[in-house]
PDB file of C-alpha atoms and ligand atoms in Angstrom:
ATOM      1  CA  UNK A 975     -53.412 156.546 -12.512  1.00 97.00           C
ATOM      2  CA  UNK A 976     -55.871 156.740  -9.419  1.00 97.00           C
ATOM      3  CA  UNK A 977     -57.553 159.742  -7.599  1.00 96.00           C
ATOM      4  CA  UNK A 978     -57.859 163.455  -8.181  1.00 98.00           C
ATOM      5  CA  UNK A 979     -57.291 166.795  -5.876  1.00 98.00           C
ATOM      6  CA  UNK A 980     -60.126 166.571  -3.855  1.00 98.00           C
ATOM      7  CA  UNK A 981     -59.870 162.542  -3.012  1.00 97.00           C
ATOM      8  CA  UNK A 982     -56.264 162.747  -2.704  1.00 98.00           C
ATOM      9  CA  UNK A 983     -56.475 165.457   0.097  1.00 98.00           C
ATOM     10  CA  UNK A 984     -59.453 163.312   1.964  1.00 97.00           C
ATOM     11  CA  UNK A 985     -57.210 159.678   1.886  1.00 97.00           C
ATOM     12  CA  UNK A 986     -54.305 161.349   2.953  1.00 97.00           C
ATOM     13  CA  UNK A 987     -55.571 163.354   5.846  1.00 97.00           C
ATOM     14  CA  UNK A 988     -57.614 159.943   7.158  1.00 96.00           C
ATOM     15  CA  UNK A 989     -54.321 158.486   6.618  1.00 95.00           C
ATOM     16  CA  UNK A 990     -52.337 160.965   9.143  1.00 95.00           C
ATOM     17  CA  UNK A 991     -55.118 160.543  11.405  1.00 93.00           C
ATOM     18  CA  UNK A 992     -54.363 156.866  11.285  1.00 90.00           C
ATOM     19  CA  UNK A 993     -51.634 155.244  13.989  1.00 81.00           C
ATOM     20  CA  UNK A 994     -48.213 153.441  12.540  1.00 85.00           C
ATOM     21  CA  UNK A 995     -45.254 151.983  13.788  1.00 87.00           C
ATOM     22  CA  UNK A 996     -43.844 151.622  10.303  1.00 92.00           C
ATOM     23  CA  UNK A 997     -42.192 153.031   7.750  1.00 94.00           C
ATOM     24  CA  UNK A 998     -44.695 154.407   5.203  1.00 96.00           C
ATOM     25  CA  UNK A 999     -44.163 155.808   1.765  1.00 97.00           C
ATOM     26  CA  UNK A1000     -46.699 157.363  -0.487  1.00 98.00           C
ATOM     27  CA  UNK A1001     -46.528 157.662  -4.607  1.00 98.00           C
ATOM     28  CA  UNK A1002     -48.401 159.629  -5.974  1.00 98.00           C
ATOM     29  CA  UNK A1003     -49.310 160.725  -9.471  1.00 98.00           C
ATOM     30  CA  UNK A1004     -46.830 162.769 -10.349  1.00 98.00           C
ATOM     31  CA  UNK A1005     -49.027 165.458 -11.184  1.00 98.00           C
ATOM     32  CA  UNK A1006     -49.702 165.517  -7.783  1.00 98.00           C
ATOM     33  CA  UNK A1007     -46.728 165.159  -5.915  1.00 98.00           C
ATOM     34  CA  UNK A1008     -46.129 168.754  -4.563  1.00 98.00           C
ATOM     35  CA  UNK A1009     -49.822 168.459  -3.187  1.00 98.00           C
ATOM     36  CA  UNK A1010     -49.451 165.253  -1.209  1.00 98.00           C
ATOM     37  CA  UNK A1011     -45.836 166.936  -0.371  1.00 98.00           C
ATOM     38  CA  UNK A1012     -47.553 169.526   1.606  1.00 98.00           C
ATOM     39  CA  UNK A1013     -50.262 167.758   2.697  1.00 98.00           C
ATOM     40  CA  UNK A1014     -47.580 165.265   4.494  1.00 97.00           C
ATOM     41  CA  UNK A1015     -45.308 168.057   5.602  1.00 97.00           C
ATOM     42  CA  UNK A1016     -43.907 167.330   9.096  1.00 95.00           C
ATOM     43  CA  UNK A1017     -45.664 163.987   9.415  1.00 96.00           C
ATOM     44  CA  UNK A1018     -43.258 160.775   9.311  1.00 94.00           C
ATOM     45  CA  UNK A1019     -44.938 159.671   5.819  1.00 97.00           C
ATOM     46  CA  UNK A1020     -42.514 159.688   3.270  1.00 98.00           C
ATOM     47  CA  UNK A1021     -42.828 160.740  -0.392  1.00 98.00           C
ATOM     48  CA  UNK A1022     -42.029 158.741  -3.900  1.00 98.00           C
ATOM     49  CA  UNK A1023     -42.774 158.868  -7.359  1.00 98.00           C
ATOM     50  CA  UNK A1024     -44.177 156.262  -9.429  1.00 98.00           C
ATOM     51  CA  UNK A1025     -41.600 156.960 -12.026  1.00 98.00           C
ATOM     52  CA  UNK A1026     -39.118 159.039 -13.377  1.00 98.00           C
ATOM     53  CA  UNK A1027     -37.252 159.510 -16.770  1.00 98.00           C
ATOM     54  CA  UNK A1028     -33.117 158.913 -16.547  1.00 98.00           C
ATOM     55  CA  UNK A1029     -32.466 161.856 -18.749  1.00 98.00           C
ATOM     56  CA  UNK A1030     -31.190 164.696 -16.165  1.00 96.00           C
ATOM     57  CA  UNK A1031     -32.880 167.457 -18.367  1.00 97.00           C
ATOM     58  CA  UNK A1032     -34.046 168.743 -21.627  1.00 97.00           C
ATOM     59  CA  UNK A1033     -36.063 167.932 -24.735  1.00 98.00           C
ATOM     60  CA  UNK A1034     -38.041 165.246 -23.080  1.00 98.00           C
ATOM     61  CA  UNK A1035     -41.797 166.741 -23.418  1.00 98.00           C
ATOM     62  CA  UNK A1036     -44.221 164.781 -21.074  1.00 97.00           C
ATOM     63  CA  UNK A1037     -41.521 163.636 -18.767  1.00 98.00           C
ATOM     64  CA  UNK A1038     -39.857 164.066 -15.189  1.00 98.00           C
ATOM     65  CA  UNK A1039     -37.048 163.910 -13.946  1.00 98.00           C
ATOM     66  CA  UNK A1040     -35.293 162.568 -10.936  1.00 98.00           C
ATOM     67  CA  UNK A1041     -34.229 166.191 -10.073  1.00 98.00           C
ATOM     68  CA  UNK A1042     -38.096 167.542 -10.475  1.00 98.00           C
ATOM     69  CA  UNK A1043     -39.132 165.129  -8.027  1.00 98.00           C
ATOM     70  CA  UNK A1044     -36.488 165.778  -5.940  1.00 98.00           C
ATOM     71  CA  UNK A1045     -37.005 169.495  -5.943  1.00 98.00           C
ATOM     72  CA  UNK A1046     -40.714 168.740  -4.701  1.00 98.00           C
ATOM     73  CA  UNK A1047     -39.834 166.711  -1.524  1.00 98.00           C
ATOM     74  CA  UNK A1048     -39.683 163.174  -3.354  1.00 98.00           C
ATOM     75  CA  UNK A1049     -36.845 160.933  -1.213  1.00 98.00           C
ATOM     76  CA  UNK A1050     -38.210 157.170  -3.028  1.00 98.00           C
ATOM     77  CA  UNK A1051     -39.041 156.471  -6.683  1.00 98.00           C
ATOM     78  CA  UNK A1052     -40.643 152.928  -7.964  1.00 98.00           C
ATOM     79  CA  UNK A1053     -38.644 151.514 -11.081  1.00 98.00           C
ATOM     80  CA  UNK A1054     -39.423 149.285 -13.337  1.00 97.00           C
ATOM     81  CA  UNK A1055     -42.982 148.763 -12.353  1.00 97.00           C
ATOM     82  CA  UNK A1056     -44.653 145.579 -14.266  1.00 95.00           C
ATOM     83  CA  UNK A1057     -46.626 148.014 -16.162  1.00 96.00           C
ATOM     84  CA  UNK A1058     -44.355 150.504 -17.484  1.00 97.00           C
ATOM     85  CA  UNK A1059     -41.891 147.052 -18.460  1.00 95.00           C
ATOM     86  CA  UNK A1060     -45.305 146.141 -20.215  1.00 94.00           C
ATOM     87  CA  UNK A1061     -47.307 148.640 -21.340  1.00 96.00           C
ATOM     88  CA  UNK A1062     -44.253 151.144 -22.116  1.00 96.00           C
ATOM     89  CA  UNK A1063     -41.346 148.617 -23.104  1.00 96.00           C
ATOM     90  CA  UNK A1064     -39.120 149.461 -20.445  1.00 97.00           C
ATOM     91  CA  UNK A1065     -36.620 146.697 -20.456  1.00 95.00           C
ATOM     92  CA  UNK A1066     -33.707 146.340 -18.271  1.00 94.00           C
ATOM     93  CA  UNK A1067     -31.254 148.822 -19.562  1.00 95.00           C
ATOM     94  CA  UNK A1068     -33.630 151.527 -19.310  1.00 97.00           C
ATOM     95  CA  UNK A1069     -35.355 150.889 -15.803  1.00 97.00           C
ATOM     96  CA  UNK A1070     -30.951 150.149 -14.575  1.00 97.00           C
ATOM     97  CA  UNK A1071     -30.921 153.917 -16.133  1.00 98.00           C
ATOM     98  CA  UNK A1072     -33.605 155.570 -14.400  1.00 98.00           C
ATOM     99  CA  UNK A1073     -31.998 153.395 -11.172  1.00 98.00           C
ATOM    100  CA  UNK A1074     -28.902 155.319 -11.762  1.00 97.00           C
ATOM    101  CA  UNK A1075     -30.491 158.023 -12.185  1.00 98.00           C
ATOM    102  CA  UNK A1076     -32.674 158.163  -9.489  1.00 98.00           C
ATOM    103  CA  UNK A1077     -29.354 157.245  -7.143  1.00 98.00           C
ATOM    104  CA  UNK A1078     -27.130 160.244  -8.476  1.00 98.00           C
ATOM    105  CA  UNK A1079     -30.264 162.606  -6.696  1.00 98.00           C
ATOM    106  CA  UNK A1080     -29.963 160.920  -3.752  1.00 97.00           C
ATOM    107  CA  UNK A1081     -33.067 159.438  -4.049  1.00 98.00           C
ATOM    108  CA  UNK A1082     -34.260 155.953  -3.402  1.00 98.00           C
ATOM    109  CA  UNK A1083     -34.932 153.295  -5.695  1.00 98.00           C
ATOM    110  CA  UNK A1084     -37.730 150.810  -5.643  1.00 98.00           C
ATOM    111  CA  UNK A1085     -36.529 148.420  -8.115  1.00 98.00           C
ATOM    112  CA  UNK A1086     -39.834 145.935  -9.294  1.00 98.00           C
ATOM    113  CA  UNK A1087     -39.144 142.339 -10.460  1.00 98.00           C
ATOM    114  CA  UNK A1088     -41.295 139.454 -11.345  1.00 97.00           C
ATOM    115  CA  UNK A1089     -42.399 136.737 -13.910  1.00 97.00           C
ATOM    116  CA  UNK A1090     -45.369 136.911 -16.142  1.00 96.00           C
ATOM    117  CA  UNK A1091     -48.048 133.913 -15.115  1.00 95.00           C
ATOM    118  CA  UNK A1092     -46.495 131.920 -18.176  1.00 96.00           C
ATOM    119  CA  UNK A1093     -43.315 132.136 -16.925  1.00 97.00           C
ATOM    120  CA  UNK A1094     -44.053 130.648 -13.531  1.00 96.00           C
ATOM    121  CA  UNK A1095     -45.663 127.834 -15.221  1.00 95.00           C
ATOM    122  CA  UNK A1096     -43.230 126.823 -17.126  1.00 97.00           C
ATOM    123  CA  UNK A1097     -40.564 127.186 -13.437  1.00 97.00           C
ATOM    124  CA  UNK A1098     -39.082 129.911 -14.906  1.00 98.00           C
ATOM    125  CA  UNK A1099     -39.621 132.288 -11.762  1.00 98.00           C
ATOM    126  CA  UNK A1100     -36.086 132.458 -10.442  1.00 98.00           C
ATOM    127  CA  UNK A1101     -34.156 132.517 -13.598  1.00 98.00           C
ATOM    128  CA  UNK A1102     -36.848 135.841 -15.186  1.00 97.00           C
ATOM    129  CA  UNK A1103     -35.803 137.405 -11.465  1.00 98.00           C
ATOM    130  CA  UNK A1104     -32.213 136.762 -11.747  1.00 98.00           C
ATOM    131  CA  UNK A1105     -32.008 137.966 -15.477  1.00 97.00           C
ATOM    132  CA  UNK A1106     -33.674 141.257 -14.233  1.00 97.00           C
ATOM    133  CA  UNK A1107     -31.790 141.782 -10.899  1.00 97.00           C
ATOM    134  CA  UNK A1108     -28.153 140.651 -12.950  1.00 97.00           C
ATOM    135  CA  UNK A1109     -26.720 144.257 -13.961  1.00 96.00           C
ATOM    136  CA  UNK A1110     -27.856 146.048 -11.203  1.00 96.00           C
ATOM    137  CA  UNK A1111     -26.744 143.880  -8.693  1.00 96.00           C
ATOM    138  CA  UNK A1112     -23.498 144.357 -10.216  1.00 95.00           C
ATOM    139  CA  UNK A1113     -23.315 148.549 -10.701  1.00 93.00           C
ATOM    140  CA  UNK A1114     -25.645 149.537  -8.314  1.00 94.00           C
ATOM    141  CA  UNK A1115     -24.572 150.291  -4.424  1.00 93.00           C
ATOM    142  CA  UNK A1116     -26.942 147.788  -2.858  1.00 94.00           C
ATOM    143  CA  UNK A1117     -27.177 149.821   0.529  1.00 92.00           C
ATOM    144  CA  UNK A1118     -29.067 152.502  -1.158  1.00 93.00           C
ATOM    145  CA  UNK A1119     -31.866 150.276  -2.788  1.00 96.00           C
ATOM    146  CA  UNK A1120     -35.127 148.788  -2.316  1.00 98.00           C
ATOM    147  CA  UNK A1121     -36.305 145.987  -4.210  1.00 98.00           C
ATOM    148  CA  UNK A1122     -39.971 144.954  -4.627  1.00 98.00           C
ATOM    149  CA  UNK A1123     -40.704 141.099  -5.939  1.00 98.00           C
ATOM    150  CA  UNK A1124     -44.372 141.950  -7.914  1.00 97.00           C
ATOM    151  CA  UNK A1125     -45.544 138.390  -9.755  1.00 97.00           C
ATOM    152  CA  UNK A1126     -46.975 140.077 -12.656  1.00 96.00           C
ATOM    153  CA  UNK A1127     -49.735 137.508 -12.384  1.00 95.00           C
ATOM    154  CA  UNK A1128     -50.707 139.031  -8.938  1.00 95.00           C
ATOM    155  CA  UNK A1129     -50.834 143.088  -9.667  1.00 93.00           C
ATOM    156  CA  UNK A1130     -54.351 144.023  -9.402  1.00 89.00           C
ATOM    157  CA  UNK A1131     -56.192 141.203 -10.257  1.00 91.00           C
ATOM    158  CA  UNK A1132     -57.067 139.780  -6.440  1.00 88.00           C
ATOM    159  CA  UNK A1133     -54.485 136.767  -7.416  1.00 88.00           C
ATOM    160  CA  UNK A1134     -52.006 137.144  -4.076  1.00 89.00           C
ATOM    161  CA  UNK A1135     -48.971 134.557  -4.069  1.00 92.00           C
ATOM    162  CA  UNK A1136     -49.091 132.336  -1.347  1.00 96.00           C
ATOM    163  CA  UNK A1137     -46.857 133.715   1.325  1.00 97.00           C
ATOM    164  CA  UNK A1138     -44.471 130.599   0.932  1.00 98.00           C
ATOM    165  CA  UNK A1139     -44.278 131.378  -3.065  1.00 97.00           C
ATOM    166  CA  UNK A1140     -43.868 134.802  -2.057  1.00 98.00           C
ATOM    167  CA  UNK A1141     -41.007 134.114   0.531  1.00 98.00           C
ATOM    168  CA  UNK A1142     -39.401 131.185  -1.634  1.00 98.00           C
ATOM    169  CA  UNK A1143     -38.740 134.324  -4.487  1.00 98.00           C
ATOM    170  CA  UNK A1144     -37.820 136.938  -1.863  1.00 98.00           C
ATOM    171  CA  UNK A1145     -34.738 134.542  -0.524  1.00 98.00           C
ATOM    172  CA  UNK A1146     -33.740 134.121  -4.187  1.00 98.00           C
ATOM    173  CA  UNK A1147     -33.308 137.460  -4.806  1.00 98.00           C
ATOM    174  CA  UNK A1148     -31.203 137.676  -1.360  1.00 98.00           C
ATOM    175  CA  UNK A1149     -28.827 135.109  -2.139  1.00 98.00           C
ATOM    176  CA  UNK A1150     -28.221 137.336  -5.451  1.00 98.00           C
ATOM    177  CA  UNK A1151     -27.543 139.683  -3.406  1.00 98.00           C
ATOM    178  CA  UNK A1152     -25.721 137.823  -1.390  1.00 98.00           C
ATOM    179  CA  UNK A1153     -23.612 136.521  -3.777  1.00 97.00           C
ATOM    180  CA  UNK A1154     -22.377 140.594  -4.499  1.00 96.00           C
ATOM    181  CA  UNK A1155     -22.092 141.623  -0.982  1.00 96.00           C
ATOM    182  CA  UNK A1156     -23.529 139.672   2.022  1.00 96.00           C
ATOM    183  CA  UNK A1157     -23.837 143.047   4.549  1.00 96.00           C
ATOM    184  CA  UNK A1158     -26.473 144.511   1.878  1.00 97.00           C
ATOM    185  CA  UNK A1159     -27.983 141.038   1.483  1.00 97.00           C
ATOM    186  CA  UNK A1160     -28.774 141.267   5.221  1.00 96.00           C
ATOM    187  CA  UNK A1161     -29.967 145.279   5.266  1.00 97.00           C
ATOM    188  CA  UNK A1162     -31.836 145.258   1.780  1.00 97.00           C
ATOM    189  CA  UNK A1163     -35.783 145.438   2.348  1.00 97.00           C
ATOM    190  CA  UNK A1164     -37.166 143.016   0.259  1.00 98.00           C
ATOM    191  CA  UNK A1165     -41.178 144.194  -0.360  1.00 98.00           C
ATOM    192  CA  UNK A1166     -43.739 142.112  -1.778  1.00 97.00           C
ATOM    193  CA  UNK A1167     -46.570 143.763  -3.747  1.00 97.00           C
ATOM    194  CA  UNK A1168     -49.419 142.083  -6.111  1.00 96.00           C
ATOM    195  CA  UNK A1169     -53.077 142.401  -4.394  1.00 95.00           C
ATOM    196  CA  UNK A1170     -51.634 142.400  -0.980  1.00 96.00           C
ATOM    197  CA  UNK A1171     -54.579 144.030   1.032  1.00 96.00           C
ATOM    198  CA  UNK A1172     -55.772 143.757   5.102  1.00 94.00           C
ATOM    199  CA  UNK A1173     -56.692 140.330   5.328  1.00 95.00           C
ATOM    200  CA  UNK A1174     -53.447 138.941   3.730  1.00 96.00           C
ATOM    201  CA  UNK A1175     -50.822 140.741   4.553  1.00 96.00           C
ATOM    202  CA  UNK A1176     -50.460 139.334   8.155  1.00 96.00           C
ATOM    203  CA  UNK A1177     -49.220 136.418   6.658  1.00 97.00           C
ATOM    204  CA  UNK A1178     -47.141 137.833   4.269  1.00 97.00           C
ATOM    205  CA  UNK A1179     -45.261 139.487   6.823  1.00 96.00           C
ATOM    206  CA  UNK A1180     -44.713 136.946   8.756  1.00 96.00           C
ATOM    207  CA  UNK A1181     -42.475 135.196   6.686  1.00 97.00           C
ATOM    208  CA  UNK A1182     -39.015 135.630   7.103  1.00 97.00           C
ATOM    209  CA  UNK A1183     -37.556 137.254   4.356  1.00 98.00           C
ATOM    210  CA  UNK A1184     -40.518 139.404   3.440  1.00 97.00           C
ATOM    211  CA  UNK A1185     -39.608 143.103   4.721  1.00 97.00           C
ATOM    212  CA  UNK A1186     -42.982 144.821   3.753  1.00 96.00           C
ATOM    213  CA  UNK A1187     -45.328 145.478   0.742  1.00 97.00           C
ATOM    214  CA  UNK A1188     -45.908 147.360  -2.191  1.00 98.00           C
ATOM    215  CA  UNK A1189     -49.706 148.283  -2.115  1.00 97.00           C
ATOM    216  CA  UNK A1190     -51.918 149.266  -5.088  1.00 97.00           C
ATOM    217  CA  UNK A1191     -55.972 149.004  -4.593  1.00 96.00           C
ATOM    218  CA  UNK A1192     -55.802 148.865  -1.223  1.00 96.00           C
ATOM    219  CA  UNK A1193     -53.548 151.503  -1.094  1.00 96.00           C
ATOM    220  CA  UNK A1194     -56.680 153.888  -2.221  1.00 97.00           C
ATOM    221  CA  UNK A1195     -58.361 153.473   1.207  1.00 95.00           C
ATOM    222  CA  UNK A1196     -56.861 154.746   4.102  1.00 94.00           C
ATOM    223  CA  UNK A1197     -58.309 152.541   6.361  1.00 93.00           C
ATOM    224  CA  UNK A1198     -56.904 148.980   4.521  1.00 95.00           C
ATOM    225  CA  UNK A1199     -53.506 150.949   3.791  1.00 95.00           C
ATOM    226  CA  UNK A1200     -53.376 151.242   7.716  1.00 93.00           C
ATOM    227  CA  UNK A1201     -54.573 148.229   8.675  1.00 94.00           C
ATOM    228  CA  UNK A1202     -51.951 146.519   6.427  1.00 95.00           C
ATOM    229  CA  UNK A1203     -49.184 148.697   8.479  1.00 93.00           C
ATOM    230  CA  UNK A1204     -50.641 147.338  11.601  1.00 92.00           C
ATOM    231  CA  UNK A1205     -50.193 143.666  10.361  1.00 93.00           C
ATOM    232  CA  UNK A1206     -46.380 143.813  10.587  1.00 84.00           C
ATOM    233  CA  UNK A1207     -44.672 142.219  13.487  1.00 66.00           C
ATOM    234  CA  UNK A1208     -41.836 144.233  13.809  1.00 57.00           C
ATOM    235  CA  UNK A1209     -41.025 148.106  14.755  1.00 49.00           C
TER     236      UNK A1209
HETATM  237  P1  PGA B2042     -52.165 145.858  -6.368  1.00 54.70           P
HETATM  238  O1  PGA B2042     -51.036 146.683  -7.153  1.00 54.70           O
HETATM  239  O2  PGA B2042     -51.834 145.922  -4.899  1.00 54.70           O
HETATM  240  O3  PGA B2042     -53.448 146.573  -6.710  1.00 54.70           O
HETATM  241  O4  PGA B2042     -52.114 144.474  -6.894  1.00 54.70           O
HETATM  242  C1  PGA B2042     -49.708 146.511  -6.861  1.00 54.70           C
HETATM  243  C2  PGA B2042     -48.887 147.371  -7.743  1.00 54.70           C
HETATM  244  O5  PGA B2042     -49.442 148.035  -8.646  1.00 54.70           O
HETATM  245  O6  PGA B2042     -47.678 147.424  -7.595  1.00 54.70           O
END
């Protein structure tokens, strides 16, 4: 729930001033999708939403749906954020919904796990990721999916895993997906978000099974958001 007509129109046209060699994807409010749609028009950025609801239509006041966001030039929406698991009770069932959902558009899913801090310390990391990756591993075609790893413990509070905690989760959640269907296991991009900003995410990147990030704070600033695309290592 960041920025407002007039910043959104300034970050975004610093940010298409910017080089990349990457793939880039920008989420929006959703208030403000069909802005930054235009705004990115016939640039390679790419637009998602932050959410979506998994109903296709109807009585449903406040909400979108994966259709709206569609019809305003969305191709990739986030699922399952920490924050809407914790601040809006989204369990599993519902954020496997919205993933179907989001799939029958055509659309893209960027399907967020992680453990709470109190889960790590008690080693329950890869058993809280399997538990949340378990259904939709099994009913969900795994070529047309993203999945981001997000410690809880690490969104927005300057806390970044270590890239080696970072990378042991990320090959977890491959050999799930491995388990299912080893050609996806290969082709899924596995991001990493939780305070990943320019003078960490180098590292992050270089690690093997760490495909690129999912950027909030630093996301706000065009100049960190494209220094972070600079610090991958491949095209
Ligand atoms: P952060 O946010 O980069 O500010 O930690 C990540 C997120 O909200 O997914």
């Amino acid at each position: 729930m960041n920025g407002n007509w007039v910043e959104n129109r300034d970050l975004m046209l610093e940010l298409l001033a910017l080089p990349s060699h990457v793939d880039r994807v920008v989420c929006p409010p959703s208030v403000y999708l069909a802005q930054v749609a235009e705004l990115i028009s016939g640039s390679d950025i790419q637009l998602g939403a932050q959410d979506v609801d998994w109903h296709e239509a109807g009585a449903f006041t406040g909400e979108i749906s994966a259709a709206m966001a569609a019809d305003v030039g969305v191709s990739y929406v986030i699922v399952g954020h920490s924050e809407r698991r914790a601040l809006y009770g989204e369990g599993n069932e519902v954020c496997l919904r919205k993933t179907e959902a989001v799939l029958k558009k055509g659309l893209i899913p960027i399907f967020c796990v992680g453990e709470t801090k109190a889960e790590r310390d008690s080693d329950e990391t890869n058993r809280v990721i399997a538990a949340q990756l378990a259904e939709l591993i099994e009913m969900v075609p795994l070529d047309r999916l993203m999945i981001a790893y997000e410690p809880v413990w690490a969104i927005g509070t300057g806390e970044v895993a270590t890239p080696q905690q970072a990378d042991n989760v990320h090959k977890h959640i491959r050999q799930l997906v491995a388990a299912k269907d080893k050609d996806a296991a290969e082709r899924i991009q596995i991001l990493y978000g939780g305070s990943v900003n320019a003078g960490n995410a180098a590292g992050l990147f270089a690690m093997p099974d760490i495909d690129g990030a999912l950027v909030g704070g630093a996301s706000l600033k065009a100049k960190d958001f494209s220094s972070i695309c600079c610090a991958t290592t491949e095209e």
